[in-house]
Amino acid sequence: MKTYPIIALCLSGALALGASACGSDDNSDSSSSGSSSSSKQLGGTINGAGATFPAPVYTEWAARFKDKQGTTLNYQAIGSGGGIAQFTAGTVDFGASDAAMKDDEEQAAEKKGTPVHVPTVLGAVTLAYNVPGVEKGLKLDGATIADIYLGKIKKWNDPAIAKANSGVDLPDTEITVCHRSDESGTTKNFTQFLADYSPAWESGPGVDKTVKWPTGTGAKGNDGVAGCVKQTDGAVGYVEQAYALQNNFTTAAVKNKEGQYVAPSLDATSAAGEAAKPPADLRFSTINAPGAGTYPISAVTFLLVYKDLCKAGASSKQATLIKSWLDYALGDGQKVAPELEYAPLPDAIKAKAQAKVDALQCNGKAIATA
Amino acid sequence: MTTLPPVSARRRTTDRAMRGVLLALTLAALVPLVLIVYYLVKEGIGAWSSDFFTTDPTGRFLGDPGGIKSAIFGTIYMVTLASVIAIPLGIGVALYLVEYGKRGAFAHAVRYFVDVMTGVPSIVFGLFVYIVLVVAKVGGTFAAWKGAVALALLMLPVVTRASEVVLNLVPDSLREGALALGAPRWRVVLRIVLPTALPGLVTGSLLAVARAAGETAPLLFTAAFVLGTQFSPSERMNSLPLQIFNDVGQAQDRLVERAWGAALTLVLLILLLTLLARLVQRRSRLT
Amino acid sequence: MEAGSITARGGRSILERSSRSRALDPALRYGLTALAALILVLIAFFFIRLFVEAKPAFDQFGYFGFVFDNNWDVSRSIYGSWPLVVGTLITAALALAMGVPVAIATALYITELCPRRLRQPLTILVELLAAVPSVVYGLWGIKVLAPKLKGPEQWFSDTFSFLPFVGGTVSIPNYFIAGLILAIMIVPIVSAISREVMTTVPTENKEAALALGATRWEMIRLSVLPYSRAGISGAAMLGLGRAIGETIAVTIVIGNSPDIGESLFSQGYTLAAVIANEFGEAASNETHRAALIAAGLVLFLLTLGVNGFARYFVNRAERGERTVPQGMAG
């Protein structure tokens, strides 16, 4: 019977591990709530899911939000398509998408209530490339990028690329195209840009959260595309700027509407927002915005909530928490965004967004700000 | 007495060549094992630290990525819950098949369907639980207990099959002797058959537990993914395989390193369970 | 002692049982029968529910259309799963082609050729391959194996480009890598069952071959292999079933491209991988969800069919129906 003591030992070891884990968890909680005693501790948990495009800034916000008021925010970055789907299915408290909901998507969501789009930040969709020897700032325009993604341009030293980049020594390497395999708002914004400059793209794969890619490797999420670019020499992929910076990718300077080659930067992204004139429901896009210093593939990203949170299934406490999260996003969060190279909303748009948040209801009544 | 003709040179060469091929292929089968262990240790140990096991993943893009505490806890929690469901059920069905059903048509059908269940891909179990429990919003949406149910469905046929084999090995003479002494049937089953087969039953169950600990697909859309450690079965819960799956595609090196560290942890956990199972098997008087 | 007066505790005859004791017998019997019935109900429910949820997709595209249409286009809501089915079949075929010979070789080596004291360690080593979970295979596959093999794959592709399905650019995640990982994963199962079958070969058959002057290899070829043929086929089919259903390792290394790739070294997709990748986006889209569940159903039926065949072969082997070894006939 000597084996049973061994089993007992292992089980108690596992329990001890669990117990110690519990112990350390308590310690960290008490220390964090002690430091931020100035603001009211609401606690609770909010679940959200959606775009990977703003995931870096949302998760940073989540950490600071928890420090501020003790609420845990679980954000699952599964892509804009997933975000809209989960939001419509009611399995999350809020959704996140870089692409405004299409009419048929809005219709599906109407069963639970009126969906509200709350813009939060602007980000840059960069063209990141992994070509050894080629420095940052390769000049690419919409038509060339479209041809690369259509598979018409197959090598880096193709004349079309060389034409805009005289003086750069382009190698004879094959281009490996990296794109998204999941439904993505980043894809929608990127394909919108391509369609504006390439009739072949518009009539071919078209503009959507997912398209039939003529060539290339599919990866999940912005992080997946970043991984794809990183692991192959000669790869090119479209990723949000934070991902490119994190991995020290070289990114291209893209030709904008005015004919200027602009590299992605905080200022260039903000410039795209300045010119935007959103409609009443705030479903707008900043792709190919005018302005000499504008980065043409700048995209705005949204948080999705129902106008009447409680009718859609949230408890009144949960509704208060969700509203406080949105207030944070449009308030303190805007100051945090530039740290990760996301552009805050222009004042006019921010005011409109805040008005939408203030108008959120719980069973017909306004939600008290915590 | 005729003597056998000597083995021709050609036949001798073929013999040696084929034996060489068989040895080479056997070694070829072991090469991946060696490589996997090598890389697991090489890349995974680097990630290990006391913080690795005691902090949750933070999900933060910059700054500290955190450890895998919630993943370890989640795996232990959900696998334990799944075992509580699947093991008694599996042993119960095996008992029925061996003691009461035997060769009947009903038992035959049950055996057939349990066999069918062993072949079902684990993702189909996850899909089933997703449809029946998550989409139908039975007690909330994603939840740890639903992940445990999916794992239990996976474990059930394994436990049943293994238990049936072991229970069949209990000699009939034991049963007959007890019955002859006037013990009621239920006492024979519970006090004679089960204790004799116990080491074998434990072995089979531990192997099923080891299998469940490594599964990712059933948890994808049932327990979902969450960063923090939480103890409620009706909320989402992290797990080691899911944590690895999420970190695998990342571009950031330290996240990939965390994936290796978590992989090493998971493999060690499974090896521990398998080792336990084998140790217990040695104590069995039946096999 | 008089016959019939053996007493148990409490002085009563053991032939008289308390009513509690009498009630427990049927209680246990019916309880366990109910459990077994529960399993049947569960599986029936499982199959029916899957079918009901998948029906909208079959209604829209037709049973044949869903399986054989070569167009999986999520953005246009067109769900023809042929590229996924082909991907599943290609990777499984590659896994069989590479894994089964190796598994049979290990089984033969362990049972017939290796020194006795190496038998147990070698068996344990091969079984350790089964202890590695699927996600770890995927991690190792995409981070170690795929990048390292890209060079040799490109060389092979360039040198042998005259062969069908070879030639062109090699991508890092591709059918071949997926097939290779699957091959490694099925070796332990196929090997274990083959070994079991080979140990049942009667020693007389083997001794007879040796006595007639056969070399070791000839003995294997004449006595062991023909005898174990049915069992090995069964083992191979079980391996095939496992390869078809494998999800996570394949998702990580196949490239997730819903088209039929041109060469062995292109990206592809499988039925299991598409479910894992797209379920999250299908949460609210009825057609997409039905299509994914239909894909799961097709997958389930494929594995069901394959495993059915496997069980038939393994049963035949266990019942001892064997053909006369070819070399000895006539």
mmCIF file of N, CA and C in Angstrom, chain A residues 1-4 6-7 10 14 17-18 20-22 24-25 45 47 55-57 59-60 63-64 67 73-76 86 89-92 112 220 223-228 230 242-243 246-247 249 339-340, chain B residues 53-56 58-63 69 72-73 76 130 134-135 137 141-142 198-199 202 206 220 224-231 235-236 245-246 249-254 272 276 279-281 283 285:
data_model
loop_
_atom_site.group_PDB
_atom_site.id
_atom_site.type_symbol
_atom_site.label_atom_id
_atom_site.label_comp_id
_atom_site.label_asym_id
_atom_site.label_seq_id
_atom_site.Cartn_x
_atom_site.Cartn_y
_atom_site.Cartn_z
ATOM 1 N N MET A 1 0.834 -1.215 0.000
ATOM 2 C CA MET A 1 0.000 0.000 0.000
ATOM 3 C C MET A 1 0.857 1.248 0.000
ATOM 4 N N LYS A 2 2.154 1.115 -0.421
ATOM 5 C CA LYS A 2 3.040 2.281 -0.280
ATOM 6 C C LYS A 2 2.744 3.358 -1.323
ATOM 7 N N THR A 3 2.047 3.005 -2.393
ATOM 8 C CA THR A 3 1.820 4.014 -3.425
ATOM 9 C C THR A 3 0.846 5.087 -2.995
ATOM 10 N N TYR A 4 -0.115 4.681 -2.117
ATOM 11 C CA TYR A 4 -1.143 5.640 -1.757
ATOM 12 C C TYR A 4 -0.599 6.842 -1.006
ATOM 13 N N ILE A 6 2.149 8.227 -1.612
ATOM 14 C CA ILE A 6 2.718 9.076 -2.653
ATOM 15 C C ILE A 6 1.623 9.902 -3.308
ATOM 16 N N ILE A 7 0.501 9.232 -3.586
ATOM 17 C CA ILE A 7 -0.620 9.941 -4.206
ATOM 18 C C ILE A 7 -1.096 11.049 -3.292
ATOM 19 N N CYS A 10 1.218 13.975 -3.442
ATOM 20 C CA CYS A 10 1.069 14.783 -4.652
ATOM 21 C C CYS A 10 -0.174 15.656 -4.577
ATOM 22 N N ALA A 14 -0.426 19.698 -4.637
ATOM 23 C CA ALA A 14 -1.247 20.501 -5.550
ATOM 24 C C ALA A 14 -2.113 21.473 -4.773
ATOM 25 N N LEU A 17 -0.055 24.315 -3.518
ATOM 26 C CA LEU A 17 0.214 25.265 -4.607
ATOM 27 C C LEU A 17 -0.969 26.183 -4.796
ATOM 28 N N GLY A 18 -2.168 25.550 -4.813
ATOM 29 C CA GLY A 18 -3.381 26.348 -4.969
ATOM 30 C C GLY A 18 -3.557 27.322 -3.832
ATOM 31 N N SER A 20 -1.240 28.596 -1.867
ATOM 32 C CA SER A 20 -0.267 29.691 -1.902
ATOM 33 C C SER A 20 -0.652 30.699 -2.962
ATOM 34 N N ALA A 21 -1.210 30.184 -4.064
ATOM 35 C CA ALA A 21 -1.653 31.086 -5.120
ATOM 36 C C ALA A 21 -2.760 31.981 -4.606
ATOM 37 N N CYS A 22 -3.706 31.371 -3.847
ATOM 38 C CA CYS A 22 -4.775 32.179 -3.275
ATOM 39 C C CYS A 22 -4.203 33.252 -2.388
ATOM 40 N N SER A 24 -1.238 34.722 -2.355
ATOM 41 C CA SER A 24 -0.574 35.851 -2.993
ATOM 42 C C SER A 24 -1.572 36.732 -3.717
ATOM 43 N N ASP A 25 -2.645 36.140 -4.201
ATOM 44 C CA ASP A 25 -3.661 36.927 -4.899
ATOM 45 C C ASP A 25 -4.254 37.948 -3.950
ATOM 46 N N THR A 45 -16.722 42.970 -12.262
ATOM 47 C CA THR A 45 -16.019 42.514 -13.471
ATOM 48 C C THR A 45 -16.818 42.884 -14.703
ATOM 49 N N ASN A 47 -16.872 42.112 -18.914
ATOM 50 C CA ASN A 47 -16.319 41.294 -19.986
ATOM 51 C C ASN A 47 -16.536 41.958 -21.325
ATOM 52 N N ALA A 55 -6.260 46.571 -29.019
ATOM 53 C CA ALA A 55 -6.015 45.748 -27.825
ATOM 54 C C ALA A 55 -4.879 46.288 -26.953
ATOM 55 N N PRO A 56 -3.762 46.747 -27.549
ATOM 56 C CA PRO A 56 -2.699 47.284 -26.685
ATOM 57 C C PRO A 56 -3.188 48.409 -25.778
ATOM 58 N N VAL A 57 -3.935 49.361 -26.341
ATOM 59 C CA VAL A 57 -4.336 50.478 -25.502
ATOM 60 C C VAL A 57 -5.470 50.071 -24.562
ATOM 61 N N THR A 59 -5.934 47.131 -23.147
ATOM 62 C CA THR A 59 -5.422 46.358 -22.002
ATOM 63 C C THR A 59 -4.636 47.263 -21.057
ATOM 64 N N GLU A 60 -3.984 48.291 -21.595
ATOM 65 C CA GLU A 60 -3.300 49.249 -20.729
ATOM 66 C C GLU A 60 -4.330 50.013 -19.914
ATOM 67 N N ALA A 63 -5.677 47.906 -17.060
ATOM 68 C CA ALA A 63 -4.816 47.833 -15.882
ATOM 69 C C ALA A 63 -4.965 49.087 -15.035
ATOM 70 N N ARG A 64 -4.963 50.256 -15.691
ATOM 71 C CA ARG A 64 -5.078 51.506 -14.929
ATOM 72 C C ARG A 64 -6.476 51.704 -14.380
ATOM 73 N N ASP A 67 -6.692 49.812 -11.229
ATOM 74 C CA ASP A 67 -6.048 50.544 -10.143
ATOM 75 C C ASP A 67 -6.946 51.648 -9.643
ATOM 76 N N LEU A 73 -11.428 44.304 -15.776
ATOM 77 C CA LEU A 73 -11.930 44.310 -17.137
ATOM 78 C C LEU A 73 -11.258 43.172 -17.902
ATOM 79 N N ASN A 74 -12.067 42.214 -18.380
ATOM 80 C CA ASN A 74 -11.519 41.131 -19.191
ATOM 81 C C ASN A 74 -11.768 41.439 -20.637
ATOM 82 N N TYR A 75 -10.711 41.720 -21.388
ATOM 83 C CA TYR A 75 -10.888 42.009 -22.807
ATOM 84 C C TYR A 75 -10.286 40.876 -23.615
ATOM 85 N N GLN A 76 -11.127 40.221 -24.426
ATOM 86 C CA GLN A 76 -10.629 39.144 -25.262
ATOM 87 C C GLN A 76 -10.458 39.648 -26.677
ATOM 88 N N GLN A 86 -20.110 38.469 -30.739
ATOM 89 C CA GLN A 86 -20.332 38.236 -29.305
ATOM 90 C C GLN A 86 -21.255 39.308 -28.729
ATOM 91 N N ALA A 89 -24.702 38.452 -29.780
ATOM 92 C CA ALA A 89 -25.187 37.254 -29.095
ATOM 93 C C ALA A 89 -25.404 37.507 -27.618
ATOM 94 N N GLY A 90 -24.887 38.629 -27.120
ATOM 95 C CA GLY A 90 -25.106 38.962 -25.714
ATOM 96 C C GLY A 90 -24.198 38.209 -24.765
ATOM 97 N N THR A 91 -23.081 37.664 -25.251
ATOM 98 C CA THR A 91 -22.190 36.925 -24.358
ATOM 99 C C THR A 91 -21.143 37.829 -23.717
ATOM 100 N N VAL A 92 -21.134 39.121 -24.093
ATOM 101 C CA VAL A 92 -20.191 40.055 -23.479
ATOM 102 C C VAL A 92 -20.938 41.332 -23.085
ATOM 103 N N LYS A 112 -31.924 42.991 -29.468
ATOM 104 C CA LYS A 112 -31.680 43.251 -28.054
ATOM 105 C C LYS A 112 -31.824 44.726 -27.724
ATOM 106 N N LYS A 220 -4.014 34.873 -37.227
ATOM 107 C CA LYS A 220 -5.087 35.389 -36.394
ATOM 108 C C LYS A 220 -4.665 36.645 -35.666
ATOM 109 N N ASP A 223 -1.622 40.534 -33.789
ATOM 110 C CA ASP A 223 -0.431 39.893 -33.237
ATOM 111 C C ASP A 223 0.021 38.738 -34.118
ATOM 112 N N GLY A 224 -0.935 38.026 -34.699
ATOM 113 C CA GLY A 224 -0.587 36.909 -35.581
ATOM 114 C C GLY A 224 0.109 37.391 -36.841
ATOM 115 N N VAL A 225 -0.425 38.480 -37.433
ATOM 116 C CA VAL A 225 0.213 39.022 -38.640
ATOM 117 C C VAL A 225 1.611 39.515 -38.293
ATOM 118 N N ALA A 226 1.751 40.131 -37.123
ATOM 119 C CA ALA A 226 3.086 40.576 -36.698
ATOM 120 C C ALA A 226 4.023 39.382 -36.611
ATOM 121 N N GLY A 227 3.514 38.298 -36.037
ATOM 122 C CA GLY A 227 4.329 37.089 -35.936
ATOM 123 C C GLY A 227 4.715 36.567 -37.311
ATOM 124 N N CYS A 228 3.746 36.610 -38.247
ATOM 125 C CA CYS A 228 4.001 36.134 -39.613
ATOM 126 C C CYS A 228 5.106 36.963 -40.265
ATOM 127 N N LYS A 230 7.422 38.643 -38.762
ATOM 128 C CA LYS A 230 8.686 38.466 -38.065
ATOM 129 C C LYS A 230 9.404 37.198 -38.493
ATOM 130 N N ALA A 242 1.229 50.087 -32.900
ATOM 131 C CA ALA A 242 1.802 49.635 -31.634
ATOM 132 C C ALA A 242 2.516 48.300 -31.822
ATOM 133 N N TYR A 243 1.929 47.402 -32.638
ATOM 134 C CA TYR A 243 2.546 46.105 -32.866
ATOM 135 C C TYR A 243 3.856 46.257 -33.632
ATOM 136 N N GLN A 246 6.467 47.667 -31.201
ATOM 137 C CA GLN A 246 6.867 46.688 -30.205
ATOM 138 C C GLN A 246 7.921 45.737 -30.754
ATOM 139 N N ASN A 247 7.794 45.398 -32.039
ATOM 140 C CA ASN A 247 8.684 44.404 -32.621
ATOM 141 C C ASN A 247 9.783 45.020 -33.461
ATOM 142 N N PHE A 249 9.645 46.731 -36.150
ATOM 143 C CA PHE A 249 9.502 46.507 -37.577
ATOM 144 C C PHE A 249 9.848 47.767 -38.344
ATOM 145 N N GLU A 339 0.698 57.482 -25.241
ATOM 146 C CA GLU A 339 1.860 56.730 -24.772
ATOM 147 C C GLU A 339 2.097 55.504 -25.630
ATOM 148 N N LEU A 340 1.006 54.991 -26.233
ATOM 149 C CA LEU A 340 1.143 53.813 -27.094
ATOM 150 C C LEU A 340 0.991 54.191 -28.554
ATOM 151 N N PHE B 53 5.071 31.509 -11.629
ATOM 152 C CA PHE B 53 4.029 30.657 -11.082
ATOM 153 C C PHE B 53 3.086 31.388 -10.150
ATOM 154 N N THR B 54 3.435 32.596 -9.720
ATOM 155 C CA THR B 54 2.582 33.252 -8.738
ATOM 156 C C THR B 54 1.890 34.505 -9.240
ATOM 157 N N THR B 55 2.125 34.898 -10.497
ATOM 158 C CA THR B 55 1.385 36.048 -10.998
ATOM 159 C C THR B 55 0.523 35.644 -12.184
ATOM 160 N N ASP B 56 -0.591 36.342 -12.341
ATOM 161 C CA ASP B 56 -1.473 36.080 -13.467
ATOM 162 C C ASP B 56 -0.924 36.752 -14.717
ATOM 163 N N THR B 58 -0.924 39.448 -17.401
ATOM 164 C CA THR B 58 -1.533 40.770 -17.296
ATOM 165 C C THR B 58 -2.219 41.178 -18.588
ATOM 166 N N GLY B 59 -1.795 40.602 -19.699
ATOM 167 C CA GLY B 59 -2.384 40.998 -20.969
ATOM 168 C C GLY B 59 -1.859 42.325 -21.439
ATOM 169 N N ARG B 60 -0.987 42.932 -20.650
ATOM 170 C CA ARG B 60 -0.500 44.246 -21.038
ATOM 171 C C ARG B 60 0.458 44.137 -22.198
ATOM 172 N N PHE B 61 0.384 45.112 -23.049
ATOM 173 C CA PHE B 61 1.180 45.108 -24.262
ATOM 174 C C PHE B 61 2.608 45.483 -23.958
ATOM 175 N N LEU B 62 2.774 46.554 -23.214
ATOM 176 C CA LEU B 62 4.114 46.940 -22.786
ATOM 177 C C LEU B 62 4.211 46.592 -21.323
ATOM 178 N N GLY B 63 5.407 46.595 -20.814
ATOM 179 C CA GLY B 63 5.501 46.296 -19.394
ATOM 180 C C GLY B 63 5.400 44.808 -19.129
ATOM 181 N N LYS B 69 -0.165 31.879 -13.406
ATOM 182 C CA LYS B 69 -0.842 31.345 -12.220
ATOM 183 C C LYS B 69 -2.280 30.944 -12.524
ATOM 184 N N ILE B 72 -2.527 27.616 -14.472
ATOM 185 C CA ILE B 72 -2.279 26.385 -13.702
ATOM 186 C C ILE B 72 -3.493 26.072 -12.836
ATOM 187 N N PHE B 73 -3.959 27.111 -12.135
ATOM 188 C CA PHE B 73 -5.102 26.895 -11.258
ATOM 189 C C PHE B 73 -6.304 26.403 -12.052
ATOM 190 N N ILE B 76 -6.058 22.725 -13.097
ATOM 191 C CA ILE B 76 -6.280 21.807 -11.965
ATOM 192 C C ILE B 76 -7.760 21.808 -11.586
ATOM 193 N N TYR B 130 -20.957 23.862 -26.470
ATOM 194 C CA TYR B 130 -21.193 25.257 -26.837
ATOM 195 C C TYR B 130 -22.652 25.460 -27.236
ATOM 196 N N VAL B 134 -23.813 26.936 -23.826
ATOM 197 C CA VAL B 134 -23.398 28.331 -23.872
ATOM 198 C C VAL B 134 -24.396 29.175 -24.665
ATOM 199 N N VAL B 135 -24.700 28.733 -25.879
ATOM 200 C CA VAL B 135 -25.602 29.515 -26.719
ATOM 201 C C VAL B 135 -26.997 29.563 -26.112
ATOM 202 N N LYS B 137 -27.579 29.683 -23.154
ATOM 203 C CA LYS B 137 -27.430 30.507 -21.954
ATOM 204 C C LYS B 137 -27.929 29.803 -20.695
ATOM 205 N N THR B 141 -23.130 32.603 -19.736
ATOM 206 C CA THR B 141 -22.564 32.269 -21.042
ATOM 207 C C THR B 141 -21.365 31.347 -20.870
ATOM 208 N N PHE B 142 -20.143 31.894 -20.988
ATOM 209 C CA PHE B 142 -18.981 31.029 -20.834
ATOM 210 C C PHE B 142 -18.763 30.754 -19.352
ATOM 211 N N LEU B 198 -9.332 -2.115 -7.916
ATOM 212 C CA LEU B 198 -9.054 -0.695 -7.648
ATOM 213 C C LEU B 198 -7.770 -0.156 -8.279
ATOM 214 N N PRO B 199 -6.615 -0.813 -8.121
ATOM 215 C CA PRO B 199 -5.412 -0.239 -8.738
ATOM 216 C C PRO B 199 -5.579 -0.051 -10.249
ATOM 217 N N VAL B 202 -7.773 2.906 -10.864
ATOM 218 C CA VAL B 202 -7.065 4.160 -10.627
ATOM 219 C C VAL B 202 -6.149 4.466 -11.801
ATOM 220 N N LEU B 206 -6.387 7.791 -14.017
ATOM 221 C CA LEU B 206 -5.290 8.753 -14.071
ATOM 222 C C LEU B 206 -4.874 9.022 -15.509
ATOM 223 N N LEU B 220 -12.070 25.878 -25.774
ATOM 224 C CA LEU B 220 -12.050 27.096 -26.571
ATOM 225 C C LEU B 220 -13.334 27.896 -26.473
ATOM 226 N N ALA B 224 -13.742 29.479 -22.232
ATOM 227 C CA ALA B 224 -13.153 30.681 -22.852
ATOM 228 C C ALA B 224 -11.846 31.059 -22.175
ATOM 229 N N PHE B 225 -11.472 32.302 -22.285
ATOM 230 C CA PHE B 225 -10.165 32.715 -21.807
ATOM 231 C C PHE B 225 -10.312 33.943 -20.953
ATOM 232 N N VAL B 226 -9.606 33.986 -19.856
ATOM 233 C CA VAL B 226 -9.655 35.151 -18.990
ATOM 234 C C VAL B 226 -8.284 35.266 -18.336
ATOM 235 N N LEU B 227 -7.900 36.458 -17.943
ATOM 236 C CA LEU B 227 -6.549 36.627 -17.452
ATOM 237 C C LEU B 227 -6.401 36.273 -15.975
ATOM 238 N N GLY B 228 -7.359 36.719 -15.177
ATOM 239 C CA GLY B 228 -7.164 36.621 -13.746
ATOM 240 C C GLY B 228 -7.564 35.282 -13.160
ATOM 241 N N THR B 229 -7.027 34.984 -11.992
ATOM 242 C CA THR B 229 -7.439 33.787 -11.277
ATOM 243 C C THR B 229 -8.754 34.088 -10.600
ATOM 244 N N GLN B 230 -9.738 33.240 -10.836
ATOM 245 C CA GLN B 230 -10.982 33.420 -10.092
ATOM 246 C C GLN B 230 -11.520 32.034 -9.769
ATOM 247 N N PHE B 231 -12.294 31.955 -8.703
ATOM 248 C CA PHE B 231 -12.637 30.648 -8.165
ATOM 249 C C PHE B 231 -14.051 30.211 -8.462
ATOM 250 N N GLU B 235 -17.983 31.392 -13.917
ATOM 251 C CA GLU B 235 -17.340 32.460 -14.682
ATOM 252 C C GLU B 235 -16.319 31.826 -15.614
ATOM 253 N N ARG B 236 -15.802 32.631 -16.535
ATOM 254 C CA ARG B 236 -14.767 32.114 -17.410
ATOM 255 C C ARG B 236 -13.529 31.743 -16.609
ATOM 256 N N PHE B 245 -1.927 28.267 -26.311
ATOM 257 C CA PHE B 245 -2.507 28.504 -27.628
ATOM 258 C C PHE B 245 -2.564 29.990 -27.930
ATOM 259 N N ASN B 246 -2.908 30.798 -26.928
ATOM 260 C CA ASN B 246 -2.969 32.241 -27.152
ATOM 261 C C ASN B 246 -1.591 32.849 -27.352
ATOM 262 N N GLY B 249 0.961 32.414 -31.197
ATOM 263 C CA GLY B 249 1.021 33.188 -32.420
ATOM 264 C C GLY B 249 1.597 34.572 -32.237
ATOM 265 N N GLN B 250 1.996 34.910 -31.017
ATOM 266 C CA GLN B 250 2.428 36.278 -30.747
ATOM 267 C C GLN B 250 3.776 36.574 -31.377
ATOM 268 N N ALA B 251 3.989 37.847 -31.666
ATOM 269 C CA ALA B 251 5.281 38.229 -32.215
ATOM 270 C C ALA B 251 6.272 38.543 -31.111
ATOM 271 N N GLN B 252 5.765 38.986 -29.940
ATOM 272 C CA GLN B 252 6.687 39.381 -28.875
ATOM 273 C C GLN B 252 7.406 38.173 -28.309
ATOM 274 N N ASP B 253 8.731 38.250 -28.239
ATOM 275 C CA ASP B 253 9.524 37.106 -27.797
ATOM 276 C C ASP B 253 9.182 36.655 -26.396
ATOM 277 N N ARG B 254 8.952 37.625 -25.483
ATOM 278 C CA ARG B 254 8.735 37.188 -24.102
ATOM 279 C C ARG B 254 7.405 36.463 -23.946
ATOM 280 N N LEU B 272 3.772 13.544 -14.714
ATOM 281 C CA LEU B 272 3.581 13.178 -13.317
ATOM 282 C C LEU B 272 2.383 12.263 -13.171
ATOM 283 N N LEU B 276 2.383 8.359 -12.018
ATOM 284 C CA LEU B 276 1.538 7.899 -10.926
ATOM 285 C C LEU B 276 0.721 6.696 -11.366
ATOM 286 N N LEU B 279 2.860 3.643 -11.564
ATOM 287 C CA LEU B 279 3.234 3.176 -10.232
ATOM 288 C C LEU B 279 2.095 2.384 -9.605
ATOM 289 N N VAL B 280 0.879 2.947 -9.743
ATOM 290 C CA VAL B 280 -0.284 2.275 -9.171
ATOM 291 C C VAL B 280 -0.512 0.952 -9.869
ATOM 292 N N GLN B 281 -0.261 0.918 -11.167
ATOM 293 C CA GLN B 281 -0.501 -0.310 -11.925
ATOM 294 C C GLN B 281 0.366 -1.444 -11.412
ATOM 295 N N ARG B 283 1.077 -2.072 -8.493
ATOM 296 C CA ARG B 283 0.540 -2.647 -7.267
ATOM 297 C C ARG B 283 -0.638 -3.554 -7.546
ATOM 298 N N ARG B 285 -2.862 -6.607 -8.525
ATOM 299 C CA ARG B 285 -2.676 -8.053 -8.498
ATOM 300 C C ARG B 285 -3.226 -8.697 -9.769
#
